[in-house]
């Protein structure tokens, strides 16, 4: 499904100006959210991040229009991945942004497999570095080629996802999610300054940690410290919490870790409350 200019369409093909800077330069931001039975999980947080991302780039997104897009698309299926994109709009040749941008907002919805939620995965440590010095490292923009190439590399090696370190060798993130390690009673995740996206589920997990007996810490992690963790997992809006069963040759029993099981249960409750659905709708694919 496609939402464009307030209209829904079954096709995802629409007229598009080839001078749009989102297409030609990646001058855009986007957001991906989970919708269950007509409601978007953590909708306000997703909208706030989209609006803030556009402001960082120097153009505006109307939050009411973006919310209307989310609501319209969420009503079109039982379990959906909704991607909302805002570009700066058209502009003359060259890199300099136009003085008066004319942003374009559109959104698409596609079925999201229930089996994706809480499913374990394996990580391949890529040699491609995350550039923590770039302001874009904290934004969701269409410039995903590093992640695309790392995903191809991980798949060729027999792994599900790529793990990125930054230019200083510190653990940063996975190709499509934030990384966490459980070390004793501490729940550690890299800080935003290490080239990390402020994930919506990342924030939820940090907020839930204390209630399940874990002490949250945002601090830099060297790869050997992560490999010595009791459990490792990644978060994103569709996978929610994905226990990591391996990072390269290092194996983990993350799925059986009691602290992680408590986090899964707590996050399931939060998603269910946000969408107004029973917990069985969130975790119908099973726990970790």
Rosetta silent file (secondary structure, phi, psi, omega in degrees, C-alpha in Angstrom):
SEQUENCE: XXXXXXXXXXXXXXXXXXXXXXXXXXXXXXXXXXXXXXXXXXXXXXXXXXXXXXXXXXXXXXXXXXXXXXXXXXXXXXXXXXXXXXXXXXXXXXXXXXXXXXXXXXXXXXXXXXXXXXXXXXXXXXXXXXXXXXXXXXXXXXXXXXXXXXXXXXXXXXXXXXXXXXXXXXXXXXXXXXXXXXXXXXXXXXXXXXXXXXXXXXXXXXXXXXXXXXXXXXXXXXXXXXXXXXXXXXXXXXXXXXXXXXXXXXXXXXXXXXXXXXXXXXXXXXXXXXXXXXXXXXXXXXXX
SCORE:     score description
SCORE:     0.000 S_00000001
   1 L     0.000  148.161  179.680    0.000    0.000    0.000 S_00000001
   2 E  -128.694  132.908  169.784    1.098    3.578   -0.711 S_00000001
   3 E  -109.238  125.004  179.523    0.053    6.822    0.980 S_00000001
   4 E  -149.937  125.581  179.158    0.823    9.943   -1.080 S_00000001
   5 L    54.971   38.308  175.782   -0.770   13.378   -0.832 S_00000001
   6 L    80.952    5.078 -178.322   -3.463   12.062    1.478 S_00000001
   7 E  -118.411  141.746  176.117   -4.528    9.245   -0.832 S_00000001
   8 E   -97.030  142.593  175.170   -4.150    5.486   -0.434 S_00000001
   9 E  -141.617  148.385 -179.500   -3.368    3.207   -3.329 S_00000001
  10 L   -73.398  -25.995  179.230   -2.873   -0.528   -3.665 S_00000001
  11 L   -90.515  147.925  177.261    0.101   -0.018   -5.999 S_00000001
  12 L  -100.680   18.572  177.099    3.434    1.285   -4.768 S_00000001
  13 L  -106.275  128.836 -179.481    4.223    2.914   -8.118 S_00000001
  14 L  -146.666  156.899  175.704    3.570    6.650   -8.423 S_00000001
  15 L   -58.793  139.316 -177.566    4.815    9.576  -10.542 S_00000001
  16 L  -142.798  131.197  178.804    8.076   10.891   -9.119 S_00000001
  17 L   -71.857  120.816 -176.190   10.141   13.939  -10.060 S_00000001
  18 L   -71.516   -6.723  173.562   13.576   12.690  -11.031 S_00000001
  19 L   -93.968    4.731  176.964   15.131   15.905   -9.681 S_00000001
  20 E   -60.870  130.983 -175.186   13.928   15.086   -6.161 S_00000001
  21 H   -69.886  -22.730  174.413   16.969   15.325   -3.884 S_00000001
  22 H   -64.625  -37.349  179.363   15.906   12.260   -1.955 S_00000001
  23 H   -78.060  -44.356 -173.099   16.321   10.219   -5.125 S_00000001
  24 H   -83.901  -28.352 -173.803   19.408   11.928   -6.539 S_00000001
  25 H  -128.800   -1.170 -175.026   21.347   12.676   -3.321 S_00000001
  26 L    68.626   24.494 -176.585   19.728   10.668   -0.520 S_00000001
  27 L   -83.162   76.709 -171.261   18.635   14.022    0.961 S_00000001
  28 E  -165.458  166.302  171.725   15.844   12.518    3.039 S_00000001
  29 E  -130.706  156.226  176.710   14.910   10.786    6.255 S_00000001
  30 E  -144.365  170.303 -179.952   12.702    7.782    6.827 S_00000001
  31 E  -147.023  144.137  175.908   11.188    5.747    9.633 S_00000001
  32 E  -121.904  130.060 -176.691    9.981    2.160    9.946 S_00000001
  33 E  -133.749  156.706  176.732    7.274    1.212   12.435 S_00000001
  34 E   -97.998  131.830  174.697    5.237   -1.855   13.380 S_00000001
  35 E  -118.262  133.395  177.552    1.438   -1.691   13.186 S_00000001
  36 E  -124.850  122.754  175.368   -0.827   -4.264   14.802 S_00000001
  37 L    49.192   44.390  171.814   -4.576   -4.372   14.186 S_00000001
  38 L    94.334   -2.221 -179.741   -4.811   -0.784   13.074 S_00000001
  39 E  -130.279  143.975 -177.704   -2.464    0.936   15.519 S_00000001
  40 E   -91.970  129.191  177.737    1.229    1.814   15.288 S_00000001
  41 L   -67.647  129.034  176.239    3.477    0.802   18.182 S_00000001
  42 L    55.519   43.770 -174.497    5.123    3.824   19.824 S_00000001
  43 H   -57.073  -43.851 -177.453    3.680    6.115   17.147 S_00000001
  44 H   -61.039  -42.412 -179.940    4.562    9.369   18.930 S_00000001
  45 H   -64.321  -40.578  178.387    8.219    8.366   19.291 S_00000001
  46 H   -63.657  -44.325 -179.824    8.426    7.418   15.617 S_00000001
  47 H   -65.746  -43.026  179.409    6.870   10.707   14.521 S_00000001
  48 H   -59.204  -42.021 -178.639    9.073   12.748   16.843 S_00000001
  49 H   -68.613  -39.620  178.340   12.201   11.102   15.449 S_00000001
  50 H   -62.218  -46.429  179.898   11.116   11.635   11.839 S_00000001
  51 H   -63.308  -44.717 -179.679   10.371   15.323   12.466 S_00000001
  52 H   -65.091  -37.798  178.965   13.626   15.833   14.374 S_00000001
  53 H   -63.005  -43.603  177.729   15.635   14.095   11.664 S_00000001
  54 H   -63.517  -40.817  178.605   14.225   16.384    8.989 S_00000001
  55 H   -61.755  -38.054  177.394   14.941   19.425   11.156 S_00000001
  56 H   -61.123  -37.594  179.214   18.548   18.292   11.512 S_00000001
  57 H   -79.591  -15.087  175.292   18.811   18.226    7.715 S_00000001
  58 L   101.417   22.101  172.051   17.171   21.644    7.452 S_00000001
  59 L  -139.636  170.757 -171.201   13.631   21.023    6.225 S_00000001
  60 L  -112.023  145.968  171.510   10.270   20.460    7.874 S_00000001
  61 L  -117.917  129.064  176.658    7.870   17.539    8.156 S_00000001
  62 L   -75.454  110.748 -176.571    4.265   18.239    9.106 S_00000001
  63 H   -63.099  -29.878  179.677    3.666   15.827   12.007 S_00000001
  64 H   -68.345  -39.663  176.963   -0.105   15.881   11.461 S_00000001
  65 H   -66.977  -40.577  178.706    0.285   14.747    7.841 S_00000001
  66 H   -64.512  -40.056  178.326    2.757   12.063    8.879 S_00000001
  67 H   -65.108  -39.203  178.398    0.375   10.861   11.585 S_00000001
  68 H   -62.402  -38.308  177.855   -2.462   10.751    9.057 S_00000001
  69 H   -63.986  -45.180  179.594   -0.309    8.575    6.802 S_00000001
  70 H   -60.361  -46.422 -177.592    0.463    6.173    9.639 S_00000001
  71 H   -64.498  -43.143 -178.741   -3.178    5.877   10.654 S_00000001
  72 H   -63.601  -44.135 -178.424   -4.429    5.360    7.127 S_00000001
  73 H   -72.395  -37.295 -178.550   -1.892    2.650    6.353 S_00000001
  74 H   -59.863  -26.810 -177.615   -2.184    0.927    9.747 S_00000001
  75 L   -80.584   -0.759 -172.716   -5.848    0.253    8.985 S_00000001
  76 L   -96.597    0.904 -179.996   -5.040   -1.747    5.836 S_00000001
  77 L  -170.501  164.503 -176.072   -3.778   -4.977    7.420 S_00000001
  78 L   -75.925  -36.062 -178.736   -3.371   -6.934   10.675 S_00000001
  79 E  -143.931  111.460 -169.306    0.440   -6.810   11.009 S_00000001
  80 E  -131.866  149.667  165.731    2.357   -4.304    8.925 S_00000001
  81 E  -100.984  118.983 -178.474    5.729   -2.671    8.482 S_00000001
  82 E  -109.937  121.984  177.532    5.081    0.987    7.701 S_00000001
  83 E  -109.842  122.254  178.471    7.867    3.041    6.187 S_00000001
  84 E  -109.780  128.685 -176.737    7.423    6.819    6.152 S_00000001
  85 E  -124.357  135.577  174.692    9.815    8.863    4.012 S_00000001
  86 E  -126.171  123.067  177.495   10.316   12.625    3.855 S_00000001
  87 E  -107.619  163.399  175.837   12.587   14.157    1.205 S_00000001
  88 L   -70.224  -17.037 -178.641   13.737   17.753    0.823 S_00000001
  89 L    96.317 -165.345 -176.430   11.956   17.777   -2.514 S_00000001
  90 E   -75.826  161.458  177.852   13.187   18.993   -5.867 S_00000001
  91 L  -168.420  166.076  178.298   16.152   21.256   -6.413 S_00000001
  92 L   -70.817  168.745  177.006   18.648   22.475   -8.978 S_00000001
  93 L   -60.789  152.488 -179.411   21.771   20.532   -9.825 S_00000001
  94 L   109.456  172.033 -175.915   24.516   20.650   -7.242 S_00000001
  95 L   -89.366  -28.709 -174.865   24.811   19.888   -3.559 S_00000001
  96 L   -61.993  126.694 -179.488   23.668   23.162   -2.032 S_00000001
  97 L   -66.103  148.895  176.720   20.118   22.791   -0.689 S_00000001
  98 L   -64.366  148.995 -178.290   17.482   25.127   -2.134 S_00000001
  99 L   -63.418  -33.077 -179.501   16.718   28.180   -0.015 S_00000001
 100 L  -125.387   85.888 -178.141   13.032   27.248    0.135 S_00000001
 101 L   -64.739  150.754  175.175   12.678   23.465    0.190 S_00000001
 102 L  -121.572   83.165 -172.783    9.417   21.843   -0.853 S_00000001
 103 L   -60.274  149.321  175.626    9.426   18.590    1.106 S_00000001
 104 E  -115.774  131.675  179.192    7.731   15.460   -0.200 S_00000001
 105 E  -121.351  129.279  173.859    6.131   13.018    2.236 S_00000001
 106 E  -148.119  163.135 -178.323    5.017    9.515    1.366 S_00000001
 107 E  -148.311  149.736  178.137    4.587    6.209    3.180 S_00000001
 108 E  -129.702  155.809  177.033    4.238    2.542    2.304 S_00000001
 109 E  -131.912  140.165  177.556    2.936   -0.497    4.129 S_00000001
 110 E  -142.279  151.616  177.735    3.802   -4.168    3.652 S_00000001
 111 E   -57.813  140.028  175.794    2.984   -7.297    5.645 S_00000001
 112 L  -113.208  121.778 -176.394    5.440   -7.995    8.481 S_00000001
 113 L   -65.304  130.093  177.782    5.940  -11.668    9.281 S_00000001
 114 H   -60.517  -30.577 -178.034    5.055  -12.534   12.862 S_00000001
 115 H   -66.065  -15.577  179.789    7.946  -14.998   12.873 S_00000001
 116 H   -70.609  -33.062 -176.732   10.374  -12.072   12.651 S_00000001
 117 L   -68.175  128.353  175.022    9.577  -10.880   16.176 S_00000001
 118 L    66.196   14.132 -179.286   11.934  -12.259   18.844 S_00000001
 119 L   -79.769  134.838  178.025   13.617  -14.637   16.383 S_00000001
 120 L   -66.410  157.162  176.886   17.294  -15.468   17.109 S_00000001
 121 E  -151.938  172.010  178.865   19.984  -14.569   14.605 S_00000001
 122 E  -118.837  150.956 -176.080   23.736  -14.667   13.998 S_00000001
 123 E  -120.633  137.951  175.443   26.108  -11.747   13.398 S_00000001
 124 E  -107.799  128.675  179.688   29.129  -11.402   11.136 S_00000001
 125 E   -79.535  110.014 -178.569   31.728   -8.795   12.121 S_00000001
 126 E   -84.730  153.607  175.132   32.211   -6.693    9.009 S_00000001
 127 E   -85.402   -4.221  176.459   35.359   -4.757    8.201 S_00000001
 128 E   -75.936  128.542 -175.092   33.237   -1.822    7.015 S_00000001
 129 E   -93.639  142.086  171.864   33.453    0.918    9.646 S_00000001
 130 E   -82.038  127.310 -176.407   30.580    2.995   10.962 S_00000001
 131 L   -87.344   93.108 -177.863   31.553    6.676   10.748 S_00000001
 132 L   -69.786  -13.611  178.835   30.730    8.020   14.197 S_00000001
 133 L   -80.804  -11.395 -177.712   32.022   11.481   13.205 S_00000001
 134 L   -89.777  132.958  175.305   29.172   11.952   10.714 S_00000001
 135 H   -62.097  -22.155 -179.507   25.894   13.526   11.894 S_00000001
 136 H   -69.583  -19.676  179.613   24.164   11.139    9.495 S_00000001
 137 H   -63.966  -17.252 -179.944   25.147    8.206   11.731 S_00000001
 138 H  -101.619    5.500 -177.157   22.351    9.303   14.086 S_00000001
 139 L  -121.040  152.827  171.676   19.703    9.604   11.367 S_00000001
 140 L   -93.731  101.102  178.214   17.706    7.143    9.281 S_00000001
 141 L  -119.017  165.873 -178.911   18.498    8.281    5.749 S_00000001
 142 L   -70.304   -4.536 -178.450   18.334    6.379    2.434 S_00000001
 143 L   -77.534   74.368 -172.047   22.146    6.165    2.313 S_00000001
 144 L  -107.237   18.082 -173.824   22.281    2.480    3.301 S_00000001
 145 H   -64.031  -36.183  176.004   24.944    1.191    0.926 S_00000001
 146 H   -57.569  -44.151 -179.550   27.395    0.334    3.727 S_00000001
 147 H   -68.902  -36.869  178.493   24.685   -1.786    5.325 S_00000001
 148 H   -62.538  -47.807 -179.019   23.695   -3.313    1.973 S_00000001
 149 H   -66.392  -38.749  178.563   27.265   -4.352    1.216 S_00000001
 150 H   -67.615  -35.445  177.376   27.798   -5.638    4.758 S_00000001
 151 H   -64.772  -40.112  177.105   24.569   -7.660    4.536 S_00000001
 152 H   -63.739  -40.809  178.766   25.803   -9.271    1.329 S_00000001
 153 H   -63.449  -44.168 -179.623   29.112  -10.043    3.016 S_00000001
 154 H   -64.170  -43.280 -179.953   27.363  -11.556    6.058 S_00000001
 155 H   -62.962  -39.817  179.721   25.077  -13.708    3.905 S_00000001
 156 H   -64.507  -28.014  179.458   28.032  -15.010    1.897 S_00000001
 157 L   -88.804   -2.050  177.883   29.671  -16.067    5.167 S_00000001
 158 L    89.223   23.258 -179.055   26.501  -17.857    6.316 S_00000001
 159 L  -115.960  163.227 -174.868   25.307  -15.263    8.851 S_00000001
 160 L   -85.731  -33.358 -171.299   22.033  -13.383    9.222 S_00000001
 161 E  -146.410  164.756  176.108   23.235   -9.852    9.921 S_00000001
 162 E  -104.067  145.577  173.477   26.338   -7.669   10.024 S_00000001
 163 E  -110.084  126.573 -178.922   27.906   -6.169   13.131 S_00000001
 164 E  -102.258  138.917  162.793   29.584   -2.789   12.663 S_00000001
 165 E  -104.222  161.458  178.768   32.418   -1.251   14.622 S_00000001
 166 E   -90.897 -171.918 -174.902   33.176    2.442   14.303 S_00000001
 167 L   -69.259  -14.393  176.594   36.374    4.068   13.076 S_00000001
 168 L   -98.422    6.152  177.542   37.913    3.676   16.553 S_00000001
 169 L    83.549    6.506  178.769   37.169   -0.036   16.645 S_00000001
 170 E   -85.267  148.753  176.730   34.337    0.217   19.155 S_00000001
 171 E   -61.164  134.028  179.800   31.153   -1.796   18.733 S_00000001
 172 E  -114.073  -67.916 -172.228   28.491    0.381   17.110 S_00000001
 173 E  -165.780  176.384  169.787   25.422   -1.447   15.825 S_00000001
 174 E   -93.971  173.954 -178.493   24.050   -4.122   13.561 S_00000001
 175 L   -61.764  -32.434 -178.005   23.039   -3.424    9.988 S_00000001
 176 L  -132.126   27.975  179.658   19.392   -2.977   10.953 S_00000001
 177 E  -173.625  168.961  176.264   19.361   -2.566   14.706 S_00000001
 178 E   -85.480  149.614 -178.187   20.901   -1.519   17.994 S_00000001
 179 E  -107.142  143.352  175.688   23.144   -3.899   19.931 S_00000001
 180 E  -134.495  148.889  170.335   23.019   -4.832   23.623 S_00000001
 181 E  -128.166  138.772  173.428   25.104   -7.070   25.841 S_00000001
 182 E  -101.188  117.560 -179.914   24.133   -8.495   29.225 S_00000001
 183 E  -122.532  100.335 -173.899   27.179   -8.702   31.497 S_00000001
 184 L    65.843 -121.617  178.481   26.192   -9.979   34.919 S_00000001
 185 L  -101.232   15.083 -179.610   23.438   -7.650   36.091 S_00000001
 186 E  -104.959  138.211  174.641   24.396   -4.884   33.648 S_00000001
 187 E  -110.611  108.583 -171.190   22.673   -4.178   30.354 S_00000001
 188 E  -111.287  134.763  174.788   25.209   -2.371   28.178 S_00000001
 189 E  -139.117  145.392 -179.536   24.645   -0.675   24.833 S_00000001
 190 L   -60.987  146.081  178.422   26.938    1.654   22.869 S_00000001
 191 L   -75.297  161.904  179.813   26.252    5.393   23.281 S_00000001
 192 H   -58.335  -32.036 -178.284   24.955    7.526   20.438 S_00000001
 193 H   -63.588  -16.194  178.815   28.387    9.161   20.197 S_00000001
 194 H   -88.923   15.428  176.739   29.816    5.879   18.901 S_00000001
 195 L    92.709   35.275 -171.680   27.811    6.197   15.676 S_00000001
 196 L  -108.594  138.792  173.797   24.541    4.769   16.922 S_00000001
 197 L   -76.580  137.619  176.064   21.003    5.486   15.765 S_00000001
 198 L   -75.249   81.032 -176.082   18.594    6.447   18.591 S_00000001
 199 L   -64.900  145.531  179.420   16.374    3.426   18.073 S_00000001
 200 H   -66.774  -46.723  179.385   12.783    3.505   19.290 S_00000001
 201 H   -71.506  -32.289  173.567   12.947   -0.004   20.766 S_00000001
 202 H   -53.353  -48.767 -179.666   16.448    0.768   22.105 S_00000001
 203 H   -63.623  -39.640  178.447   14.925    3.534   24.217 S_00000001
 204 H   -62.182  -45.143 -178.183   12.105    1.256   25.372 S_00000001
 205 H   -64.581  -41.475  177.267   14.529   -1.478   26.436 S_00000001
 206 H   -61.440  -38.203  178.878   16.715    0.974   28.351 S_00000001
 207 H   -71.322  -27.464 -178.400   13.621    2.206   30.158 S_00000001
 208 H   -86.312  -19.532 -169.186   12.450   -1.320   30.997 S_00000001
 209 H   -55.262  -48.489 -176.494   15.805   -2.666   32.187 S_00000001
 210 H   -59.422  -33.603 -178.652   15.593   -1.559   35.818 S_00000001
 211 H   -74.030  -11.349  178.580   12.204   -3.195   36.254 S_00000001
 212 H  -115.276   18.523  173.430   13.570   -6.608   35.239 S_00000001
 213 L    84.538   19.167  178.302   16.660   -6.529   37.468 S_00000001
 214 L  -118.172  142.526 -179.557   19.194   -5.164   34.975 S_00000001
 215 E   -98.508  111.325 -175.965   21.224   -1.975   35.344 S_00000001
 216 E   -74.991  138.812  176.984   21.281   -0.071   32.022 S_00000001
 217 E  -137.227  131.772  170.266   24.531    1.493   30.848 S_00000001
 218 E  -105.288  104.378 -178.739   25.261    3.469   27.705 S_00000001
 219 L  -154.750  161.338 -178.594   29.000    3.175   27.225 S_00000001
 220 L   -66.317  144.779  179.840   31.574    2.200   24.657 S_00000001
 221 L  -127.558  126.045  168.460   32.202   -1.493   24.110 S_00000001
 222 E   -78.918  152.373 -178.439   35.270   -3.114   22.638 S_00000001
 223 H   -57.250  -42.596  179.234   34.506   -6.230   20.610 S_00000001
 224 H   -59.564  -33.479  178.567   36.259   -8.599   23.088 S_00000001
 225 H   -68.711  -41.666  177.025   34.023   -7.298   25.887 S_00000001
 226 H   -62.074  -40.433 -178.895   30.897   -7.924   23.829 S_00000001
 227 H   -67.816  -18.302  178.190   32.137  -11.421   22.999 S_00000001
 228 L   -93.387    3.441 -177.934   32.521  -12.097   26.731 S_00000001
 229 L   -68.224  156.814  176.634   28.896  -11.123   27.477 S_00000001
 230 L   -74.484  -30.433  178.482   26.438  -13.578   29.016 S_00000001
 231 E  -155.089  149.639  178.184   23.903  -12.705   26.307 S_00000001
 232 E  -132.451  142.229  174.993   23.785  -10.471   23.243 S_00000001
 233 E  -152.323  162.094  173.549   20.763   -9.186   21.367 S_00000001
 234 E  -120.537  159.880 -179.607   19.729   -6.542   18.877 S_00000001
 235 E  -128.511  142.523  163.233   16.601   -4.419   18.754 S_00000001
 236 E  -157.802  177.290 -169.508   14.551   -2.822   16.019 S_00000001
 237 L   -73.470  -19.412  179.052   10.911   -1.994   15.464 S_00000001
 238 L  -101.216  -42.159  176.653   10.022   -5.173   13.559 S_00000001
 239 L   -74.563  -24.772 -174.462   12.272   -7.751   15.204 S_00000001
 240 E    65.621  -89.567  173.313   11.627   -6.107   18.599 S_00000001
 241 E  -125.257  123.742  179.178   14.286   -8.142   20.472 S_00000001
 242 E  -115.368  106.030  176.892   16.419  -10.606   18.533 S_00000001
 243 E   -62.341  138.106  179.786   18.628  -12.869   20.687 S_00000001
 244 E   -94.969  124.368 -179.609   22.053  -13.371   19.120 S_00000001
 245 E   -93.711  -17.731  178.796   23.173  -16.987   18.925 S_00000001
 246 E  -160.265  142.913  166.496   26.610  -16.250   17.448 S_00000001
 247 E  -120.853  104.667 -172.660   28.993  -13.409   16.667 S_00000001
 248 L    59.916 -127.337 -178.305   31.433  -14.913   14.214 S_00000001
 249 L   -84.849   -6.958 -177.839   32.880  -18.037   15.837 S_00000001
 250 E   -87.926  123.857 -178.846   31.675  -17.078   19.356 S_00000001
 251 E   -97.039  150.675  178.854   28.464  -18.798   20.396 S_00000001
 252 L  -132.939  148.028  172.206   25.913  -17.467   22.884 S_00000001
 253 L  -101.418   45.967 -173.891   23.012  -18.984   24.791 S_00000001
 254 H   -58.916  -40.985 -175.254   21.210  -15.655   24.618 S_00000001
 255 H   -62.024  -25.705 -179.240   17.765  -17.132   24.023 S_00000001
 256 H   -96.933    4.137 -177.238   17.888  -18.978   27.336 S_00000001
 257 L   -74.106  127.295 -175.534   19.144  -16.090   29.452 S_00000001
 258 H   -63.557  -35.807  178.391   16.596  -15.295   32.216 S_00000001
 259 H   -64.607  -38.999  178.300   17.253  -11.556   32.130 S_00000001
 260 H   -68.788  -37.938  177.420   16.596  -11.458   28.413 S_00000001
 261 H   -60.844  -38.871  177.870   13.418  -13.502   28.871 S_00000001
 262 H   -67.334  -38.246  177.146   12.190  -10.901   31.370 S_00000001
 263 H   -63.958  -42.582  178.421   12.996   -8.111   28.918 S_00000001
 264 H   -58.807  -45.290 -179.429   11.075   -9.899   26.150 S_00000001
 265 H   -64.091  -42.282 -179.060    8.050  -10.217   28.413 S_00000001
 266 H   -67.086  -41.438  179.113    8.226   -6.576   29.486 S_00000001
 267 H   -68.015  -37.657  176.330    8.612   -5.305   25.931 S_00000001
 268 H   -56.904  -43.548  177.963    5.756   -7.525   24.778 S_00000001
 269 H   -62.167  -41.063 -178.280    3.532   -5.844   27.359 S_00000001
 270 H   -66.522  -43.596  179.088    4.635   -2.389   26.196 S_00000001
 271 H   -64.845  -43.688  179.787    3.962   -3.106   22.518 S_00000001
 272 H   -59.834  -44.043  179.425    0.590   -4.664   23.335 S_00000001
 273 H   -65.283  -40.123 -179.165   -0.425   -1.634   25.400 S_00000001
 274 H   -64.171  -36.841 -177.741    0.747    0.767   22.700 S_00000001
 275 H   -95.321   -7.296 -178.548   -1.290   -1.014   20.011 S_00000001
 276 L    66.357   40.151 -178.592   -4.251   -1.919   22.211 S_00000001
 277 L  -126.289  162.714  173.137   -3.933   -5.635   21.473 S_00000001
 278 L   -65.895  154.997  179.081   -3.507   -8.791   23.588 S_00000001
 279 H   -60.864  -26.341  179.640    0.068   -9.829   24.270 S_00000001
 280 H   -63.953  -24.894  178.453   -0.539  -12.910   22.134 S_00000001
 281 H   -73.203  -27.736 -179.148   -0.724  -10.641   19.059 S_00000001
 282 H   -81.016  -46.032 -170.728    2.786   -9.346   19.742 S_00000001
 283 L  -109.796   28.187 -176.900    4.531  -12.589   20.593 S_00000001
 284 L   -64.580  -17.916  176.964    2.493  -15.074   18.605 S_00000001
 285 L   -79.218   -4.850 -178.795    5.709  -16.230   16.948 S_00000001
 286 L   100.612  165.235  177.706    6.910  -17.389   20.361 S_00000001
 287 L   -77.018 -171.751 -175.259    9.546  -16.155   22.748 S_00000001
 288 L   -66.652    0.000    0.000   13.298  -16.087   22.122 S_00000001
